[in-house]
Amino acid sequence: MTRASNRACSSPRAATRNKSGPSNRSDRATHPALLVIGYGNTLRGDDAAGPRVAEALEALRLPGVQVLACHQLTPELAEPIAQADRVVFVDAAVAPPRKVRLRRLTPRTTAQPMSHATDPRALLTLARELFGRVPRAWWLTIPAVRFDFGESLSATTRRGIALALKRIQRLAADFLPGRPAVGNHSRSPGQTDGITKRRLRGEHPQGCPRGGL
Amino acid sequence: MPQRIVIDPVTRIEGHAKISIYLDEEGNVADAEFHVVEFRGFEKFCEGRPFHEMPGITARVCGICPVSHVLASARAGDAIMAVNIPPAADKLRRLMNLGQIVQSHALSFFHLSAPDFLLGWDAPPAQRNVFGLIAANPDLARAGIRLRQFGQEIIERLGGKKIHPAWAVPGGVRSPLTPENRDAIRARLPEAFTTIQHALELWKKTMSRHQREIQIFGNFPSLFLGMVTPDGGWEHHGGKLRITDSSGSVIADQLDPQRYYEFIGESVQTSSYLKSPFYLPLGLPDGMYRVGPLARLNVAEHMGVPRADAELKQFKKLGRGAVTSSFLYHYARLIEILACLEFIEQLLDDRDLLGDDLRADAGINALRGVGASEAPRGTLFHDYTVDRNGILKRVNLIIATGQNNLAMNRTVAQIARHYIRNGSTEIPEPLLNRVEHGIRCFDPCLSCSTHAAGQMPLRVRLIGPDGTILREVTRD
């Protein structure tokens, strides 16, 4: 059963935190409790899953959460990763199983001889080797089935994005002291929070691209 | 408790860099091809869109050089509107392109290529990468990352922190540079200069150890194409085109990029989705040309800034006429980074840079518009044909990596000939390492040229004269 809540954005306490001034905002940006990096190509169908999650999450403005949306992972991300307490990489996945998966990641050196892009484990290693710190990290993968040119997503990936958002919200709630667990707000199976519903209907907050979730 | 997980190496869209090496009857290398197997369909995808959306759309072709597409696309839009953009907008576009060249070249040199020639060609692949470089020279690796960050920061301070900065638009740019952002860019320049100076010194120290690679890594006569200023200097945006041959002679000069189709032909290979452009008057194979840093330095008589000019003089001594070894793309990249930093320094002192007259406005005044810009990997063309309402009827993109396609094939063949002789059907490890690097000299952006994304494993096939696959090796 999937649980979700819209509490993260709408709670008065969260709003107060957000209003607590530039220093709070700055701390959040430079030393976030949770850094979420969504990556993929937004013109290649379901490959956009990661950036779409990042954009939706950014609109929620969760306190303590910094969000980055990238086309692909590149070495300079090592620095913000090293500054975060925890990091979640969000990506589309073609490999089975066809479900949203959240897995722990540990640093590992990987060599991709012909690619400009790197992978999450390599970035963790870069963060450790170059900036002396590696946060706890997870890899959140969303099933993807269609990679044609275009901005529309398959139903599988749309569902996956909604689930992924909930997983991240739960993680964020768990990591921020004093915040009630998001999962305490029970919902019936399939029920989504308001924001997710709006997104599934194609209504987007300001800043989201055309043809969003 | 640590959990062991297995991550499928191809979790995203897969593309393979596949190489075929063909043997003749005597068992010597006859030819080689660098195939790109990912489908290419971006041009079709764009048809039916309004032309003014194109900078934002084409920026999403590539995660490494979105700025190049934005700028070429905006210039194509300028041509459709038939406008001259305000001076501030032109200078801001130039500033962004300089930042783009810095960040892209930094990634290519420090992270992708330096491990090979600093750690040794035959070091195990597991060590011959950026992590090996960190172990051997952490300061260099860190400085390389910070140099790339500096280029990225320029882009972000101009275009915002969106993934793809559709900030340049037909007619100009969307927003000005603030004095605060100008000062922040200026504050990081000294560190960037120090980094590139160290990298140049390191390169010169190590170059003598790589004479064999200089000889066999794509060292052959070809044409070179790049932008120049009216007096033949190095140019990266808004210039005319010059073509030189391997003797250094200028064979065509001050060509208008708007009329590229009069001097560039496009051939298609069945084995690859990369188009293979060539110089039309000479046809194929004589019309093969190279673009990018090596070509730009070959066609330029001067850099236009003093420190890079001094380096250019040293660079030109490495060739008789033109510098023909593709291995020296690396050196050319470093010189271009230095030039970019000097031009950035100059631009930051330019009063026009903070101007707020940023856009020229007009309707559809031409039904075809071409925009060209020097991307880090070479000259990039966007060619749009629109109807009276500005809806795209035809799109043609000529990407730098595609223009180097024939030269990459020849580079692979040259390296293979050195290692495969007299009927050997082995693909020796030294060959694999060097073929990998031979292609890397060109810093091909395969996501860009084929519009795919994802990892790019290397697959090398040795093929006999009857088409039989004699050996196949894959390196993920």
XYZ file of C-alpha atoms in Angstrom:
689
model
C 0.000 0.000 0.000
C 1.267 3.392 -0.862
C 1.077 6.245 1.551
C 1.585 9.853 0.864
C 0.940 13.257 2.248
C 0.933 16.838 1.141
C 1.964 17.889 4.606
C 5.514 18.717 3.676
C 4.542 21.847 1.849
C 1.420 22.917 3.474
C 2.189 22.533 7.170
C 2.393 25.875 8.944
C 5.590 24.754 10.610
C 7.203 24.050 7.291
C 6.045 27.406 6.054
C 7.586 29.088 9.076
C 10.859 27.335 8.392
C 10.814 28.527 4.849
C 10.250 32.050 6.003
C 12.982 31.998 8.557
C 15.223 34.138 6.481
C 18.014 34.053 4.001
C 20.457 32.307 6.292
C 18.189 29.318 6.620
C 17.708 29.250 2.880
C 21.410 29.562 2.318
C 22.229 26.742 4.741
C 19.671 24.606 3.044
C 21.284 25.291 -0.279
C 24.866 24.699 0.807
C 24.487 21.975 3.447
C 21.172 20.290 2.745
C 19.950 17.461 4.913
C 18.892 15.776 1.716
C 20.110 16.430 -1.798
C 17.986 15.007 -4.591
C 19.523 14.767 -8.060
C 17.134 13.845 -10.842
C 18.800 13.197 -14.167
C 17.838 12.238 -17.685
C 16.978 13.617 -21.082
C 13.708 15.539 -21.024
C 13.266 15.097 -24.766
C 13.478 11.329 -24.739
C 10.166 10.205 -23.333
C 10.499 8.243 -20.115
C 14.162 9.129 -19.761
C 12.834 12.385 -18.309
C 11.661 10.604 -15.147
C 14.538 11.894 -13.007
C 14.286 15.575 -13.971
C 10.488 15.442 -13.693
C 10.747 14.184 -10.132
C 13.269 16.916 -9.392
C 11.008 19.623 -10.788
C 7.996 18.373 -8.884
C 10.014 18.146 -5.708
C 11.396 21.634 -6.121
C 7.858 22.955 -6.330
C 7.129 21.350 -2.952
C 9.951 23.353 -1.350
C 10.600 20.799 1.349
C 12.705 22.305 4.128
C 16.206 20.932 4.271
C 15.921 19.471 0.797
C 17.992 20.725 -2.105
C 17.008 19.605 -5.569
C 19.059 19.470 -8.739
C 17.796 18.490 -12.168
C 20.444 17.435 -14.678
C 20.612 16.112 -18.182
C 23.365 13.754 -17.115
C 25.705 13.305 -14.199
C 28.933 15.264 -14.494
C 31.984 15.472 -12.215
C 31.332 18.903 -10.738
C 28.320 17.476 -8.924
C 30.828 15.906 -6.556
C 31.062 19.150 -4.602
C 27.358 19.614 -3.724
C 27.198 15.891 -3.007
C 30.049 16.190 -0.522
C 28.212 19.010 1.226
C 24.946 17.137 1.697
C 24.056 14.897 4.621
C 22.303 12.450 2.335
C 21.760 12.199 -1.369
C 19.206 10.476 -3.564
C 19.881 9.961 -7.267
C 16.721 9.606 -9.324
C 16.924 7.964 -12.717
C 14.869 6.091 -15.270
C 15.621 2.390 -15.509
C 14.977 -0.029 -18.322
C 16.189 -3.055 -16.431
C 13.666 -5.217 -14.597
C 11.923 -5.319 -12.213
C 9.357 -2.843 -13.474
C 8.873 -1.059 -10.213
C 10.176 1.901 -8.310
C 13.249 0.797 -6.400
C 15.228 2.535 -3.706
C 18.637 1.071 -3.064
C 21.624 2.090 -1.019
C 24.652 3.190 -2.963
C 28.261 3.053 -1.928
C 31.242 4.668 -3.628
C 32.827 2.721 -6.399
C 35.221 3.602 -9.144
C 33.760 2.982 -12.530
C 35.334 3.768 -15.840
C 33.194 4.556 -18.850
C 35.701 4.868 -21.613
C 33.607 6.726 -24.138
C 31.103 8.723 -22.159
C 30.972 12.286 -20.953
C 28.591 11.233 -18.230
C 29.478 9.520 -15.012
C 27.423 7.355 -12.660
C 26.233 7.870 -9.093
C 28.774 5.544 -7.494
C 31.612 7.268 -9.282
C 30.323 10.640 -8.128
C 30.288 9.426 -4.537
C 33.885 8.344 -4.963
C 34.796 11.713 -6.439
C 33.124 13.455 -3.498
C 35.133 11.353 -1.058
C 38.450 11.630 -2.861
C 38.298 15.298 -3.809
C 36.235 16.865 -1.058
C 36.868 14.468 1.806
C 33.303 13.503 2.492
C 30.734 11.093 1.173
C 27.123 11.202 2.317
C 24.777 8.296 2.704
C 23.296 7.743 -0.697
C 20.434 6.006 -2.432
C 19.511 5.293 -5.986
C 15.848 5.680 -6.768
C 14.982 4.166 -10.116
C 11.735 4.554 -11.962
C 10.650 2.023 -14.575
C 10.870 3.408 -18.085
C 9.640 1.826 -21.268
C 9.511 4.465 -24.004
C 12.440 6.542 -25.200
C 11.121 8.070 -28.398
C 11.674 11.729 -29.084
C 9.027 13.648 -27.227
C 8.012 14.987 -23.869
C 5.194 12.620 -23.045
C 5.649 9.854 -20.543
C 4.309 6.330 -20.523
C 1.663 5.444 -17.968
C 4.210 3.188 -16.254
C 6.628 6.040 -15.760
C 3.926 8.508 -14.720
C 2.873 6.112 -11.982
C 6.502 5.568 -11.075
C 7.110 9.285 -10.724
C 4.186 9.681 -8.370
C 5.475 6.823 -6.245
C 9.008 8.138 -6.329
C 7.851 11.510 -5.052
C 6.204 9.834 -2.105
C 9.299 7.800 -1.359
C 11.421 10.927 -1.313
C 8.945 12.776 0.845
C 9.065 9.918 3.322
C 12.846 9.959 3.283
C 12.865 13.693 3.843
C 10.463 13.334 6.729
C 12.570 10.641 8.320
C 15.723 12.697 8.066
C 14.469 15.963 9.413
C 14.247 15.969 13.206
C 10.996 17.218 14.611
C 9.021 16.466 11.505
C 6.301 13.868 11.782
C 6.690 10.962 9.428
C 4.806 11.645 6.259
C 3.602 8.097 6.145
C 1.433 8.720 9.223
C -1.134 10.162 6.910
C -2.821 7.068 5.690
C -4.513 7.014 2.380
C -6.424 4.455 0.563
C -4.541 2.529 -2.115
C -3.965 4.574 -5.224
C -4.862 7.820 -3.495
C -2.414 10.598 -4.170
C -1.831 13.959 -2.643
C -3.240 17.056 -4.276
C -0.055 18.138 -5.930
C 0.534 14.783 -7.495
C -3.056 14.676 -8.687
C -2.725 18.051 -10.308
C 0.445 16.931 -11.991
C -1.114 13.749 -13.248
C -3.850 15.858 -14.777
C -1.223 17.949 -16.526
C -1.591 21.025 -14.336
C 1.773 22.374 -13.360
C 2.995 24.862 -10.877
C 4.926 27.767 -12.232
C 8.274 26.769 -13.596
C 7.349 23.299 -14.755
C 7.855 22.599 -18.417
C 5.129 22.075 -20.943
C 3.866 18.566 -21.114
C 5.039 17.893 -17.566
C 3.917 15.076 -15.386
C 25.272 -3.177 7.265
C 26.699 -2.642 3.801
C 24.562 -4.206 1.148
C 25.993 -5.433 -2.078
C 23.930 -4.331 -5.012
C 24.382 -4.964 -8.658
C 23.672 -2.060 -10.910
C 22.959 -2.904 -14.478
C 25.517 -0.985 -16.510
C 22.854 0.049 -18.959
C 20.112 1.462 -16.822
C 19.413 4.276 -19.202
C 19.207 4.616 -22.946
C 21.972 2.566 -24.320
C 24.334 3.549 -27.056
C 27.404 1.694 -28.172
C 30.501 3.099 -29.731
C 31.168 0.225 -32.062
C 34.340 -0.005 -34.074
C 34.883 -2.310 -37.028
C 38.403 -2.964 -38.286
C 38.522 -4.573 -41.723
C 41.430 -6.770 -42.816
C 42.583 -7.323 -46.376
C 43.656 -10.623 -47.971
C 47.140 -10.334 -46.489
C 45.765 -9.846 -43.030
C 46.644 -6.171 -42.806
C 44.244 -3.432 -41.874
C 42.366 -2.178 -44.907
C 39.949 0.196 -43.254
C 38.093 1.005 -40.047
C 34.730 2.455 -39.143
C 33.459 4.089 -36.014
C 29.759 3.288 -35.899
C 27.162 5.056 -33.882
C 24.168 2.846 -33.466
C 21.720 5.063 -31.671
C 18.829 6.327 -33.749
C 18.984 9.875 -34.958
C 15.680 11.623 -35.394
C 15.920 14.989 -33.793
C 15.574 16.972 -36.994
C 12.240 15.334 -37.787
C 11.046 15.817 -34.239
C 11.470 19.581 -34.549
C 9.370 19.994 -37.685
C 6.080 21.722 -37.022
C 7.413 23.713 -34.058
C 7.605 27.516 -34.028
C 11.175 28.573 -34.787
C 11.404 30.751 -31.681
C 11.028 27.656 -29.512
C 14.092 26.066 -31.022
C 16.771 27.409 -28.648
C 14.886 25.851 -25.736
C 14.243 22.609 -27.571
C 17.652 22.100 -29.119
C 19.346 22.885 -25.828
C 17.940 19.598 -24.675
C 19.763 17.643 -27.360
C 22.821 17.391 -25.212
C 23.806 17.609 -21.571
C 27.372 18.645 -22.278
C 27.024 21.353 -24.883
C 23.503 22.762 -24.598
C 24.870 26.293 -24.849
C 26.279 25.610 -28.299
C 22.875 24.572 -29.554
C 21.158 27.509 -27.879
C 23.533 29.961 -29.525
C 23.452 28.415 -32.995
C 19.690 28.163 -32.790
C 19.294 31.778 -31.666
C 21.491 32.888 -34.564
C 19.338 30.939 -37.004
C 16.364 32.783 -35.505
C 18.168 36.117 -35.942
C 18.548 35.264 -39.619
C 14.859 34.391 -40.012
C 13.945 37.712 -38.422
C 16.758 39.391 -40.423
C 17.888 41.426 -37.428
C 21.175 42.667 -36.065
C 21.080 42.046 -32.354
C 22.079 44.782 -29.840
C 25.797 44.961 -28.943
C 25.174 43.945 -25.320
C 23.317 40.834 -26.422
C 26.080 39.870 -28.828
C 28.750 40.289 -26.174
C 26.751 38.361 -23.593
C 26.275 35.501 -26.038
C 30.005 35.530 -26.642
C 30.671 35.437 -22.907
C 28.429 32.427 -22.509
C 30.104 30.617 -25.383
C 33.517 31.241 -23.832
C 32.275 29.744 -20.562
C 30.947 26.785 -22.499
C 34.261 26.135 -24.228
C 36.111 26.345 -20.907
C 33.844 23.885 -19.111
C 33.718 21.393 -21.946
C 37.449 21.431 -22.664
C 38.175 21.088 -18.943
C 36.084 17.924 -18.779
C 37.749 16.519 -21.863
C 41.303 17.238 -20.778
C 41.343 16.691 -17.046
C 38.858 13.885 -16.665
C 38.717 11.948 -19.866
C 42.110 12.291 -21.498
C 44.758 13.245 -18.954
C 44.599 9.852 -17.173
C 45.786 8.145 -20.368
C 48.868 10.179 -20.972
C 49.711 10.886 -17.352
C 49.183 7.394 -15.963
C 50.472 5.457 -18.949
C 48.763 4.011 -21.983
C 49.001 0.476 -20.747
C 47.857 1.040 -17.194
C 44.788 -1.128 -16.484
C 41.540 0.576 -17.517
C 40.337 0.267 -13.928
C 43.145 2.627 -12.919
C 43.480 4.679 -16.075
C 40.634 7.015 -15.267
C 39.909 10.071 -13.189
C 40.221 8.077 -9.965
C 43.689 6.986 -10.920
C 44.444 10.600 -11.683
C 43.175 11.604 -8.256
C 45.445 9.054 -6.640
C 48.423 10.260 -8.664
C 47.751 13.992 -8.712
C 44.796 15.064 -6.565
C 45.551 18.761 -6.941
C 45.363 18.529 -10.708
C 42.114 16.586 -10.577
C 40.559 19.053 -8.132
C 41.744 22.035 -10.164
C 40.248 20.442 -13.272
C 36.884 20.116 -11.582
C 37.022 23.689 -10.386
C 37.929 24.919 -13.851
C 34.925 23.134 -15.268
C 32.803 24.601 -12.476
C 34.059 28.048 -13.417
C 32.836 27.620 -16.995
C 29.529 26.294 -15.723
C 29.227 29.197 -13.312
C 29.504 31.703 -16.149
C 26.689 29.892 -17.928
C 24.559 29.806 -14.787
C 25.142 33.435 -13.917
C 23.921 34.401 -17.371
C 21.273 31.823 -18.044
C 20.100 30.821 -14.586
C 20.344 27.427 -12.972
C 17.926 25.634 -15.225
C 19.263 22.488 -16.789
C 19.306 23.979 -20.241
C 19.673 27.723 -20.444
C 17.340 28.846 -23.242
C 18.554 32.315 -22.477
C 19.707 33.259 -25.948
C 16.650 33.772 -28.116
C 16.054 34.957 -31.663
C 16.878 38.661 -31.568
C 19.117 38.651 -28.515
C 19.121 37.351 -24.975
C 16.540 37.244 -22.218
C 18.337 38.882 -19.327
C 21.348 41.095 -18.598
C 24.466 40.412 -16.608
C 24.317 42.116 -13.235
C 27.369 43.897 -11.802
C 27.349 41.364 -8.935
C 27.520 38.451 -11.328
C 30.207 40.141 -13.389
C 32.291 40.649 -10.259
C 31.755 37.069 -9.132
C 33.027 35.789 -12.485
C 35.993 38.119 -12.331
C 36.887 36.931 -8.834
C 37.414 33.368 -10.073
C 39.588 34.256 -13.033
C 42.974 34.203 -11.250
C 42.466 30.618 -10.090
C 41.391 29.588 -13.581
C 44.484 31.180 -15.109
C 46.699 29.368 -12.596
C 45.060 26.036 -13.401
C 45.486 26.361 -17.136
C 49.039 27.550 -16.757
C 49.881 24.462 -14.700
C 48.117 22.228 -17.194
C 50.080 23.718 -20.080
C 53.356 23.203 -18.214
C 52.402 19.630 -17.435
C 51.448 18.988 -21.036
C 54.775 20.273 -22.327
C 56.674 18.147 -19.832
C 54.863 14.991 -20.845
C 54.556 15.610 -24.593
C 58.061 14.326 -25.281
C 57.031 10.931 -23.877
C 54.274 10.570 -26.434
C 56.050 10.970 -29.728
C 54.762 7.631 -31.000
C 51.185 8.627 -30.176
C 51.684 11.958 -31.932
C 52.762 9.998 -35.002
C 50.016 7.383 -35.086
C 46.974 9.015 -33.469
C 45.230 10.371 -36.500
C 48.256 11.976 -38.058
C 47.326 12.445 -41.707
C 46.693 15.226 -44.192
C 43.193 16.658 -44.282
C 41.390 19.920 -44.610
C 40.598 22.012 -41.535
C 37.526 24.176 -41.080
C 36.901 26.836 -38.485
C 35.672 30.357 -37.850
C 37.964 33.332 -38.211
C 37.779 37.066 -37.659
C 37.956 39.370 -40.684
C 41.758 39.534 -40.276
C 42.164 35.767 -39.940
C 42.244 35.542 -36.173
C 40.697 32.873 -33.905
C 36.936 33.275 -33.641
C 34.212 31.368 -31.828
C 30.966 33.171 -32.552
C 29.627 35.242 -35.390
C 32.647 34.897 -37.667
C 33.134 33.720 -41.225
C 34.609 30.353 -42.141
C 38.053 29.503 -43.401
C 39.268 26.219 -44.841
C 42.955 25.345 -44.961
C 44.765 22.267 -46.149
C 47.490 20.282 -44.448
C 50.215 22.454 -45.962
C 48.661 25.386 -44.158
C 47.415 27.015 -47.349
C 44.099 28.768 -47.237
C 41.890 27.186 -49.861
C 38.706 29.104 -49.059
C 38.265 32.135 -46.856
C 35.582 34.357 -45.362
C 32.885 31.886 -46.357
C 29.442 32.850 -45.175
C 28.084 30.191 -42.783
C 24.590 31.157 -44.000
C 25.499 29.536 -47.306
C 27.214 26.452 -45.900
C 25.304 24.207 -48.302
C 27.277 25.677 -51.189
C 30.546 24.268 -49.853
C 29.635 21.479 -47.428
C 28.150 18.214 -48.646
C 26.660 15.568 -46.362
C 27.252 11.892 -46.975
C 25.506 9.126 -45.118
C 27.025 5.794 -44.168
C 24.808 2.779 -43.769
C 26.873 1.696 -40.789
C 26.364 4.786 -38.655
C 23.774 7.355 -37.769
C 26.449 10.030 -37.869
C 26.349 12.099 -41.027
C 29.724 12.596 -42.654
C 30.037 16.105 -44.061
C 32.789 16.950 -46.571
C 34.092 19.929 -48.511
C 31.893 19.903 -51.577
C 34.313 21.242 -54.218
C 36.751 18.389 -53.537
C 34.198 15.624 -53.010
C 35.093 12.449 -51.149
C 37.584 11.327 -49.984
C 39.690 14.455 -50.656
C 37.097 16.741 -49.096
C 37.429 15.204 -45.645
C 37.956 17.934 -43.086
C 38.452 18.225 -39.366
C 36.807 20.747 -37.036
C 37.309 21.650 -33.391
C 40.289 22.947 -31.438
C 42.984 21.531 -33.722
C 41.243 22.905 -36.804
C 40.516 26.295 -35.256
C 44.170 26.734 -34.319
C 45.263 25.600 -37.758
C 43.047 28.080 -39.585
C 43.792 30.991 -37.230
C 46.758 33.262 -37.853
C 46.564 34.647 -34.348
C 44.471 34.192 -31.222
C 43.778 37.862 -30.580
C 44.981 37.765 -26.964
C 48.632 37.874 -25.882
C 49.192 34.762 -23.757
C 47.316 32.458 -26.076
C 49.088 34.071 -29.023
C 52.435 33.060 -27.532
C 51.154 29.500 -27.135
C 49.815 29.457 -30.678
C 53.288 30.256 -32.008
C 54.682 27.233 -30.163
C 51.814 25.079 -31.330
C 52.331 25.938 -34.968
C 55.948 24.816 -34.760
C 54.686 21.250 -34.297
C 53.599 20.986 -37.908
C 54.950 21.694 -41.337
C 52.191 23.918 -42.524
C 49.250 22.646 -40.524
C 49.535 20.596 -37.329
C 48.122 17.288 -38.510
C 48.277 14.938 -35.518
C 44.900 14.476 -33.858
C 46.724 13.764 -30.607
C 47.466 17.472 -30.501
C 43.776 18.262 -30.119
C 44.611 18.083 -26.409
C 47.226 20.807 -26.627
C 44.888 22.888 -28.774
C 42.193 22.547 -26.109
C 44.489 23.932 -23.440
C 45.439 26.881 -25.635
C 41.782 27.560 -26.329
C 40.968 27.518 -22.617
C 43.711 30.085 -22.066
C 42.368 32.228 -24.906
C 38.835 31.971 -23.521
C 40.001 33.139 -20.098
C 41.776 36.112 -21.657
C 38.720 37.009 -23.721
C 36.492 36.660 -20.662
C 38.789 39.021 -18.792
C 38.544 41.533 -21.628
C 34.781 41.230 -21.932
C 34.223 41.800 -18.231
C 35.785 45.247 -18.663
C 33.548 46.082 -21.604
C 30.917 48.693 -20.749
C 28.434 47.234 -23.214
C 28.329 44.027 -21.217
C 26.015 45.433 -18.555
C 23.678 47.075 -21.061
C 19.963 46.443 -20.877
C 19.068 46.807 -24.548
C 19.062 43.086 -25.164
C 16.597 42.168 -27.885
C 15.782 43.150 -31.430
C 12.242 42.395 -32.458
C 10.895 41.573 -35.872
C 8.538 39.241 -37.684
C 9.371 36.634 -40.277
C 11.568 38.336 -42.841
C 13.294 35.300 -44.332
C 11.998 31.796 -44.850
C 15.366 30.197 -44.255
C 17.885 30.992 -41.574
C 21.219 29.437 -40.707
C 22.990 29.907 -37.417
C 26.571 28.852 -36.866
C 28.724 28.936 -33.797
C 31.939 27.307 -32.711
C 30.986 24.608 -30.240
C 33.801 23.119 -28.153
C 34.089 20.226 -30.612
C 33.827 22.303 -33.749
C 31.574 24.346 -35.965
C 27.893 23.789 -35.358
C 25.236 24.673 -37.942
C 21.503 25.003 -37.388
C 19.568 25.431 -40.613
C 15.836 26.156 -40.359
C 13.253 26.568 -43.098
C 9.959 28.061 -41.949
C 6.627 29.021 -43.401
C 5.162 32.539 -43.255
C 3.991 31.870 -39.710
C 7.410 30.819 -38.502
C 6.549 27.137 -38.285
C 9.482 24.887 -39.056
C 9.164 22.964 -42.293
C 12.690 21.588 -42.377
C 15.552 21.374 -39.904
C 19.114 20.433 -40.682
C 21.718 20.214 -37.944
C 25.369 19.714 -38.770
C 27.109 18.710 -35.603
C 30.821 18.971 -34.910
C 31.248 15.300 -34.049
C 29.655 14.333 -37.358
C 32.086 16.556 -39.228
C 34.965 14.696 -37.587
C 33.435 11.316 -38.353
C 35.584 10.533 -41.389
C 38.701 11.665 -39.548
C 37.818 9.454 -36.584
C 37.489 6.473 -38.934
C 40.879 7.225 -40.390
C 42.389 7.656 -36.937
C 41.146 4.238 -35.860
C 42.502 2.662 -39.052
C 45.896 4.288 -38.554
C 46.185 3.068 -34.977
C 44.975 -0.413 -35.952
C 47.574 -0.656 -38.731
C 50.256 -0.079 -36.158
C 49.146 -2.999 -33.981
C 47.552 -5.504 -36.330
C 49.830 -6.889 -39.014
C 50.520 -9.941 -41.102
C 47.442 -11.969 -40.463
C 47.122 -11.502 -36.710
C 43.547 -11.862 -35.566
C 44.134 -10.711 -32.021
C 42.847 -7.434 -30.648
C 45.720 -6.658 -28.307
C 45.128 -4.618 -25.163
C 47.488 -1.825 -26.291
C 45.412 -1.469 -29.443
C 42.186 -1.229 -27.484
C 43.620 1.414 -25.171
C 44.918 3.483 -28.033
C 41.860 3.174 -30.244
C 39.831 4.350 -27.279
C 42.087 7.336 -26.871
C 42.351 7.997 -30.603
C 38.624 8.639 -30.637
C 38.833 10.555 -27.384
C 41.247 13.014 -29.022
C 38.236 14.339 -30.911
C 36.187 14.424 -27.701
C 33.169 13.173 -29.611
C 29.854 14.082 -28.116
C 27.823 11.103 -29.144
C 24.782 12.124 -27.178
C 24.867 15.303 -29.167
C 25.574 13.973 -32.603
C 23.205 11.063 -32.322
C 20.828 12.552 -29.827
C 21.032 9.601 -27.511
C 21.904 9.601 -23.863
C 23.524 7.169 -21.593
C 26.633 5.144 -21.266
C 28.857 4.432 -24.164
C 30.645 1.113 -23.945
C 33.294 0.423 -26.560
C 32.979 -2.595 -28.843
C 35.739 -3.449 -31.290
C 35.308 -6.003 -34.065
C 37.968 -7.424 -36.323
C 36.461 -8.412 -39.663
C 38.105 -10.577 -42.326
C 38.042 -9.891 -46.057
C 35.030 -12.208 -46.467
C 33.042 -10.394 -43.788
C 33.641 -12.982 -41.101
C 33.955 -11.594 -37.581
C 37.353 -12.828 -36.475
C 37.388 -11.313 -33.022
C 35.185 -9.079 -30.883
C 36.063 -7.301 -27.665
C 33.762 -5.165 -25.533
C 34.918 -2.799 -22.862
C 32.150 -1.408 -20.657
